[in-house]
PDB file of C-alpha atoms in Angstrom:
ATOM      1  CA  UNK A 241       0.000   0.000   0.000  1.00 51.00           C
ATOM      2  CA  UNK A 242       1.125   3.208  -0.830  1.00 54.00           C
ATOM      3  CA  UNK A 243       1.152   6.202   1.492  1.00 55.00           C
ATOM      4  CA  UNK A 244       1.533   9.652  -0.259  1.00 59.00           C
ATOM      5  CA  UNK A 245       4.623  11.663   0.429  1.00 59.00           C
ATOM      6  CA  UNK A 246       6.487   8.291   0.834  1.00 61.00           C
ATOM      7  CA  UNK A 247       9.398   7.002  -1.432  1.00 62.00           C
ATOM      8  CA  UNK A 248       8.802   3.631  -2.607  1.00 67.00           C
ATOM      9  CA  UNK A 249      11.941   1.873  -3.413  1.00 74.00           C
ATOM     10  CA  UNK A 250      11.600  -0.308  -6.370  1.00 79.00           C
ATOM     11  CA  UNK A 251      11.553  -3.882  -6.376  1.00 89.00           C
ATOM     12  CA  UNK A 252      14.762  -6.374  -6.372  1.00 92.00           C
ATOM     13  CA  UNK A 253      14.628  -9.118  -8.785  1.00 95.00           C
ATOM     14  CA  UNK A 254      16.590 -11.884  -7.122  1.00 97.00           C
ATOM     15  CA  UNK A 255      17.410 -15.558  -8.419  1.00 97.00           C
ATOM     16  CA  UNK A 256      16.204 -19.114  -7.001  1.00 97.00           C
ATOM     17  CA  UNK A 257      19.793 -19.072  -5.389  1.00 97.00           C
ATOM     18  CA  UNK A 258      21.517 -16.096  -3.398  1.00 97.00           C
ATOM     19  CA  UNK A 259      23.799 -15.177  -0.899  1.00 96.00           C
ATOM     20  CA  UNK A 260      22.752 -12.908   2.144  1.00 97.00           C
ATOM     21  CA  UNK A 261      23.600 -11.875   5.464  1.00 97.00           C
ATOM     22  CA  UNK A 262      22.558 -11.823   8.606  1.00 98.00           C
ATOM     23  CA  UNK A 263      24.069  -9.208  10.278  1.00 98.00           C
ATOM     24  CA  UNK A 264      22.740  -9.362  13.360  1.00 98.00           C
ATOM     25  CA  UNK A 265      23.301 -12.988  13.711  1.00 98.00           C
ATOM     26  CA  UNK A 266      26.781 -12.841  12.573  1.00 97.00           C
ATOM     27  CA  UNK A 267      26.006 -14.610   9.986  1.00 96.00           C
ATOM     28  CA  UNK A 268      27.708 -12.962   6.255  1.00 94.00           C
ATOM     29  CA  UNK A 269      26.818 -14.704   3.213  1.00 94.00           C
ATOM     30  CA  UNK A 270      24.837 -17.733   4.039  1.00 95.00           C
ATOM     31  CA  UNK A 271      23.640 -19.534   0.129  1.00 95.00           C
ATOM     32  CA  UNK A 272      20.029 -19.239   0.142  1.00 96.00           C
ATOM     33  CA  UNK A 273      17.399 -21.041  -1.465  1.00 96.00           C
ATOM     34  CA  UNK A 274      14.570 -18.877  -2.509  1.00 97.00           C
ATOM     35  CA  UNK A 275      11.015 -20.897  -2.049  1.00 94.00           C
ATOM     36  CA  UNK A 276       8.252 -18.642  -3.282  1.00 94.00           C
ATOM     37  CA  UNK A 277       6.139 -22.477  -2.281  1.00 91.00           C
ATOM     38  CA  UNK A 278       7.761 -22.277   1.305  1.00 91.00           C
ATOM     39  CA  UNK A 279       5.277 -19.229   3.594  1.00 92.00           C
ATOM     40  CA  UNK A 280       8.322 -19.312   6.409  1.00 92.00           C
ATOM     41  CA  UNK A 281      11.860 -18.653   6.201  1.00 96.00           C
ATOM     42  CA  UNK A 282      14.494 -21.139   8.031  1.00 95.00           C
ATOM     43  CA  UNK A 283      17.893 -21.351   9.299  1.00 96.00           C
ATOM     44  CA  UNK A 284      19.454 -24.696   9.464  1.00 93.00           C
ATOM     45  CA  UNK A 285      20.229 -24.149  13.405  1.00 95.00           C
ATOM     46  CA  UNK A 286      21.243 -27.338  16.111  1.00 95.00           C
ATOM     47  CA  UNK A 287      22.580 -27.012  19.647  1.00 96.00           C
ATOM     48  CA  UNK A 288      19.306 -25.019  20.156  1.00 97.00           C
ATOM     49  CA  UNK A 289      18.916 -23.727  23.566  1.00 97.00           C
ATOM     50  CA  UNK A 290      16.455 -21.714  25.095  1.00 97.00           C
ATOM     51  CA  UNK A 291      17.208 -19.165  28.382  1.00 97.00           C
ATOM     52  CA  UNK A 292      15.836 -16.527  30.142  1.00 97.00           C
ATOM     53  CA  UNK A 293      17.992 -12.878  30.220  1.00 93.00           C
ATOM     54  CA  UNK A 294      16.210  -9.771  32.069  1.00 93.00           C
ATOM     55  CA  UNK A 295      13.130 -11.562  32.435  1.00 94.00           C
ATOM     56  CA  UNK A 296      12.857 -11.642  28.161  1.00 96.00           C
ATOM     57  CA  UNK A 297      13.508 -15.328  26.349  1.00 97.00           C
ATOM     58  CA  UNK A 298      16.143 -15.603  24.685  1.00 98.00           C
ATOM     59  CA  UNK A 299      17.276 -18.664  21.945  1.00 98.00           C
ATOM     60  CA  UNK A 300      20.653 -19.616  21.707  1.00 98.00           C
ATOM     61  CA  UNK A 301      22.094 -21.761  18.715  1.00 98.00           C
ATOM     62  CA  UNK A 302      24.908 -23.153  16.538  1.00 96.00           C
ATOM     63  CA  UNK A 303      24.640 -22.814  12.450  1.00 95.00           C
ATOM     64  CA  UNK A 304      27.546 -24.155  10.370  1.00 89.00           C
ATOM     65  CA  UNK A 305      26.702 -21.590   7.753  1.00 87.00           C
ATOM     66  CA  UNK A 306      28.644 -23.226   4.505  1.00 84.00           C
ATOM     67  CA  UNK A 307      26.703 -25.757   2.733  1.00 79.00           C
ATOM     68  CA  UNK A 308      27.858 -29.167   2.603  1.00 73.00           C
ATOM     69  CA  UNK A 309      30.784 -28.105   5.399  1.00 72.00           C
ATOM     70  CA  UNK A 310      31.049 -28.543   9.268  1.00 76.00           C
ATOM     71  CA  UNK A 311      34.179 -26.663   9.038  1.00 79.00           C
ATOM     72  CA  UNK A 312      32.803 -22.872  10.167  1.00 87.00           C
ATOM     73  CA  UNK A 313      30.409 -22.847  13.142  1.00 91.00           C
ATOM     74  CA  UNK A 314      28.972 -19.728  14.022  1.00 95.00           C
ATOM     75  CA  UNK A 315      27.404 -19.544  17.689  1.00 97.00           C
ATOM     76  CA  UNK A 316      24.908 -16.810  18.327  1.00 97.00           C
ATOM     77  CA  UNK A 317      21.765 -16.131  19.685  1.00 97.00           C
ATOM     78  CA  UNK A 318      18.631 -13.681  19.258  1.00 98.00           C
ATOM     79  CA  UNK A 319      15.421 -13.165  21.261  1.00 97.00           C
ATOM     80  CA  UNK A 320      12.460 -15.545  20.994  1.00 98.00           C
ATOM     81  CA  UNK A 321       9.704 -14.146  19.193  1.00 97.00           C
ATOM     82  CA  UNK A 322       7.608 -17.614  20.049  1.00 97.00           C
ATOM     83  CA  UNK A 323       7.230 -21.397  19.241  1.00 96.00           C
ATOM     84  CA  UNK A 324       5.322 -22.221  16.277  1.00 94.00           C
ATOM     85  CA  UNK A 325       3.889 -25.296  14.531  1.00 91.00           C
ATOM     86  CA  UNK A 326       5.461 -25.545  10.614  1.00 86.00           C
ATOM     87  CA  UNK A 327       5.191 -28.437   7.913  1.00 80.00           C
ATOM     88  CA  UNK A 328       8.289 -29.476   6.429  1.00 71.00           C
ATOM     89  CA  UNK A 329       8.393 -30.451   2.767  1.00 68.00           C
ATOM     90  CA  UNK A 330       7.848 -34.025   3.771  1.00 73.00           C
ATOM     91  CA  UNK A 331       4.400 -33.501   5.211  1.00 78.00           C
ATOM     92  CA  UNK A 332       5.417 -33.850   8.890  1.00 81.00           C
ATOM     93  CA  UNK A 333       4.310 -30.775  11.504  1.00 86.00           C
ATOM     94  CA  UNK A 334       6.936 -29.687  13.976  1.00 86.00           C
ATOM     95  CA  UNK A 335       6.914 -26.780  16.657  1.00 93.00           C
ATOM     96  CA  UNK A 336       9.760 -24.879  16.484  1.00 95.00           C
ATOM     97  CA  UNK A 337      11.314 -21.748  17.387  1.00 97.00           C
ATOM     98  CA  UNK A 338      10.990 -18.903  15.689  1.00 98.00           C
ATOM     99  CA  UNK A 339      13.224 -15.176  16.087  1.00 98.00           C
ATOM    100  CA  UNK A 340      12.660 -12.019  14.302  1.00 98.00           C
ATOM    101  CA  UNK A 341      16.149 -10.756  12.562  1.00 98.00           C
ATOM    102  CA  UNK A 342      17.770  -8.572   9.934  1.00 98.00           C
ATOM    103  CA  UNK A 343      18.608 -10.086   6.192  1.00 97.00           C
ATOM    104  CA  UNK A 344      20.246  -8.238   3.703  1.00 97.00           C
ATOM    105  CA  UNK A 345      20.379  -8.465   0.228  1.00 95.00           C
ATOM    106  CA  UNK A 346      21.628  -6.181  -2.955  1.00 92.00           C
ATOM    107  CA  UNK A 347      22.747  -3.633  -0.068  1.00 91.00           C
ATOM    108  CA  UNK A 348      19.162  -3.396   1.226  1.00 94.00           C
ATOM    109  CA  UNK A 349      18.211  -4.608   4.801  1.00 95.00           C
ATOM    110  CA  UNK A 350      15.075  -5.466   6.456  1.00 96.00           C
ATOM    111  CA  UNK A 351      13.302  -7.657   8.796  1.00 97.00           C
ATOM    112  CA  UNK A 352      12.529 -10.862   8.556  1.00 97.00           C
ATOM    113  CA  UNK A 353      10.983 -14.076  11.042  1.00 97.00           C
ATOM    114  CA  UNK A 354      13.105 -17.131  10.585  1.00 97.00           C
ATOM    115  CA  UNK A 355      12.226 -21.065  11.844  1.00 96.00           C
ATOM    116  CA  UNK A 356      15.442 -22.564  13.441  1.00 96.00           C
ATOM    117  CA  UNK A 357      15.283 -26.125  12.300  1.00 91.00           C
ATOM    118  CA  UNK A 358      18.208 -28.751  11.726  1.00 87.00           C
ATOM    119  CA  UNK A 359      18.464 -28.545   7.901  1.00 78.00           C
ATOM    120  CA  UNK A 360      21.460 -30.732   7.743  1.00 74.00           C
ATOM    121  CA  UNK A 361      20.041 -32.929   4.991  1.00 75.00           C
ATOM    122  CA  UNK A 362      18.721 -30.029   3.270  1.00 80.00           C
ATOM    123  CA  UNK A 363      20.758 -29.061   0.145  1.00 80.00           C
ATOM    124  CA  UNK A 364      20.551 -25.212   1.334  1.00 91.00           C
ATOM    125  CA  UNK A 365      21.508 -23.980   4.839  1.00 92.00           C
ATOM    126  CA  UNK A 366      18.603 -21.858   4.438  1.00 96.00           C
ATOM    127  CA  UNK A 367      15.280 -21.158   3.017  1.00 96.00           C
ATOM    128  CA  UNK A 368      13.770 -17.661   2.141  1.00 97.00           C
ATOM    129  CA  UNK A 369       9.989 -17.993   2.037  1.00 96.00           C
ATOM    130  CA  UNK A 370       7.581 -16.266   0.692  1.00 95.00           C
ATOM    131  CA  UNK A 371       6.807 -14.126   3.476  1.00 96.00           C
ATOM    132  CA  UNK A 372      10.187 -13.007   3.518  1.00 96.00           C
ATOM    133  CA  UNK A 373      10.215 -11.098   0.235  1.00 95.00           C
ATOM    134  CA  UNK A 374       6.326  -9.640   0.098  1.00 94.00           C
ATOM    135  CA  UNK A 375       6.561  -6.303  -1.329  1.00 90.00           C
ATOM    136  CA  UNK A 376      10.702  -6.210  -1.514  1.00 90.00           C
ATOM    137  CA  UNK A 377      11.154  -9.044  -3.838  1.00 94.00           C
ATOM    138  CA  UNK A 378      10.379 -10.613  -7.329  1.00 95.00           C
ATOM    139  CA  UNK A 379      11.994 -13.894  -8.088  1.00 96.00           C
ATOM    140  CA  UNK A 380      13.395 -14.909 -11.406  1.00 97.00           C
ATOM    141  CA  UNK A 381      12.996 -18.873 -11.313  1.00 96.00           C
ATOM    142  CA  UNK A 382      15.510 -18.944 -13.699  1.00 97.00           C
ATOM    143  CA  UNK A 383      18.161 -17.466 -12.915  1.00 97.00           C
ATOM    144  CA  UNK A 384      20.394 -17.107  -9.927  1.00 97.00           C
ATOM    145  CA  UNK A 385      22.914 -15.383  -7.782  1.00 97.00           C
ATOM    146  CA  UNK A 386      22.110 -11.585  -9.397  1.00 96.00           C
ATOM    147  CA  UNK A 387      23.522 -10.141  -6.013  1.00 93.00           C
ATOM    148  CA  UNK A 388      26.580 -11.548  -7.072  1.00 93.00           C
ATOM    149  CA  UNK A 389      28.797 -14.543  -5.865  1.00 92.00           C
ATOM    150  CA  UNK A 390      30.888 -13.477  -2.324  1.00 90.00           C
ATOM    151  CA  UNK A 391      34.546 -13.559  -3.298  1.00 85.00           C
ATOM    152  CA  UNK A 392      36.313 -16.954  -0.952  1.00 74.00           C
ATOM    153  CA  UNK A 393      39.379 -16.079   0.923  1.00 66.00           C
ATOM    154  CA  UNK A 394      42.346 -18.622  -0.581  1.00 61.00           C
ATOM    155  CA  UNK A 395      44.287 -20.230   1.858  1.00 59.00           C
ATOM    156  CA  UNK A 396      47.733 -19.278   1.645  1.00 59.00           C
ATOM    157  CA  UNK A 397      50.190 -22.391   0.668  1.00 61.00           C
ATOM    158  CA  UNK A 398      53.372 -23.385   2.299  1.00 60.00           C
ATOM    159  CA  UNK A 399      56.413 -22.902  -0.030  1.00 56.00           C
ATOM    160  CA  UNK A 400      57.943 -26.328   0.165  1.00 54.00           C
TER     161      UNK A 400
END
């Protein structure tokens, strides 16, 4: 909906796959599938512990944020926005927790609810629903990665 005075920004056309980050996770350039099917976002998340800090909940978590890899593990954690029930793509209903944080993508940023869910035999670490990308995104199915591909540091090799 439009409200007059303000400055809509346009649209981002994005591909099936990008890369985004979640800043305030710690999170920088986590692969992304982009399921227009899926209505919730998730973050493949284990280790998931909830506590209590100044009387608010809190979740704390693990994410090994490269796909395929155990090798980075980024621990982190982010206020509980609540539990709630969500069907995987196998037809099975789980309750699981769900925070509210920051995404960004094409050097925009804004707010998003993500499921954390063990997505370790998922081929994506995680899932951008629908919900997501109302009203900031359209998707072209056939294509991916317009943000660009993040740059991978090289390891530096011994001189024998």
């Amino acid at each position: 909906m439009n409200v007059p005075g303000e400055i809509q920004e346009p649209q981002l056309t994005i591909g099936w796959r990008e890369f985004v980050t979640l800043p305030e996770l710690g999170i920088r350039n986590i692969k992304v599938k982009v399921d227009t099917g899926a209505r919730s976002s998730s973050l493949h998340a284990y280790d998931i512990e909830p506590f209590q800090h100044e009387g608010r909940e809190f979740i704390r978590f693990k994410v090994h944020p490269r796909q395929r890899s155990e090798s980075k593990v980024v621990e982190t954690e982010a206020p509980l926005l609540e539990y709630r029930h969500v069907r995987s793509s196998s037809g099975e209903s789980a309750e699981r927790p769900v925070i509210l944080t920051q995404v960004r993508l094409f050097g925009r940023a804004w707010q998003i609810e993500l499921t954390l869910a063990n997505r370790d035999s998922m081929g994506f670490r995680m899932l951008l629903g629908r919900e997501a990308i109302r009203g900031s995104c359209l998707v072209d199915s056939g294509r991916s990665y317009l943000a660009g591909i993040p740059k991978r540091k090289r390891k530096k090799q011994n001189p024998d």
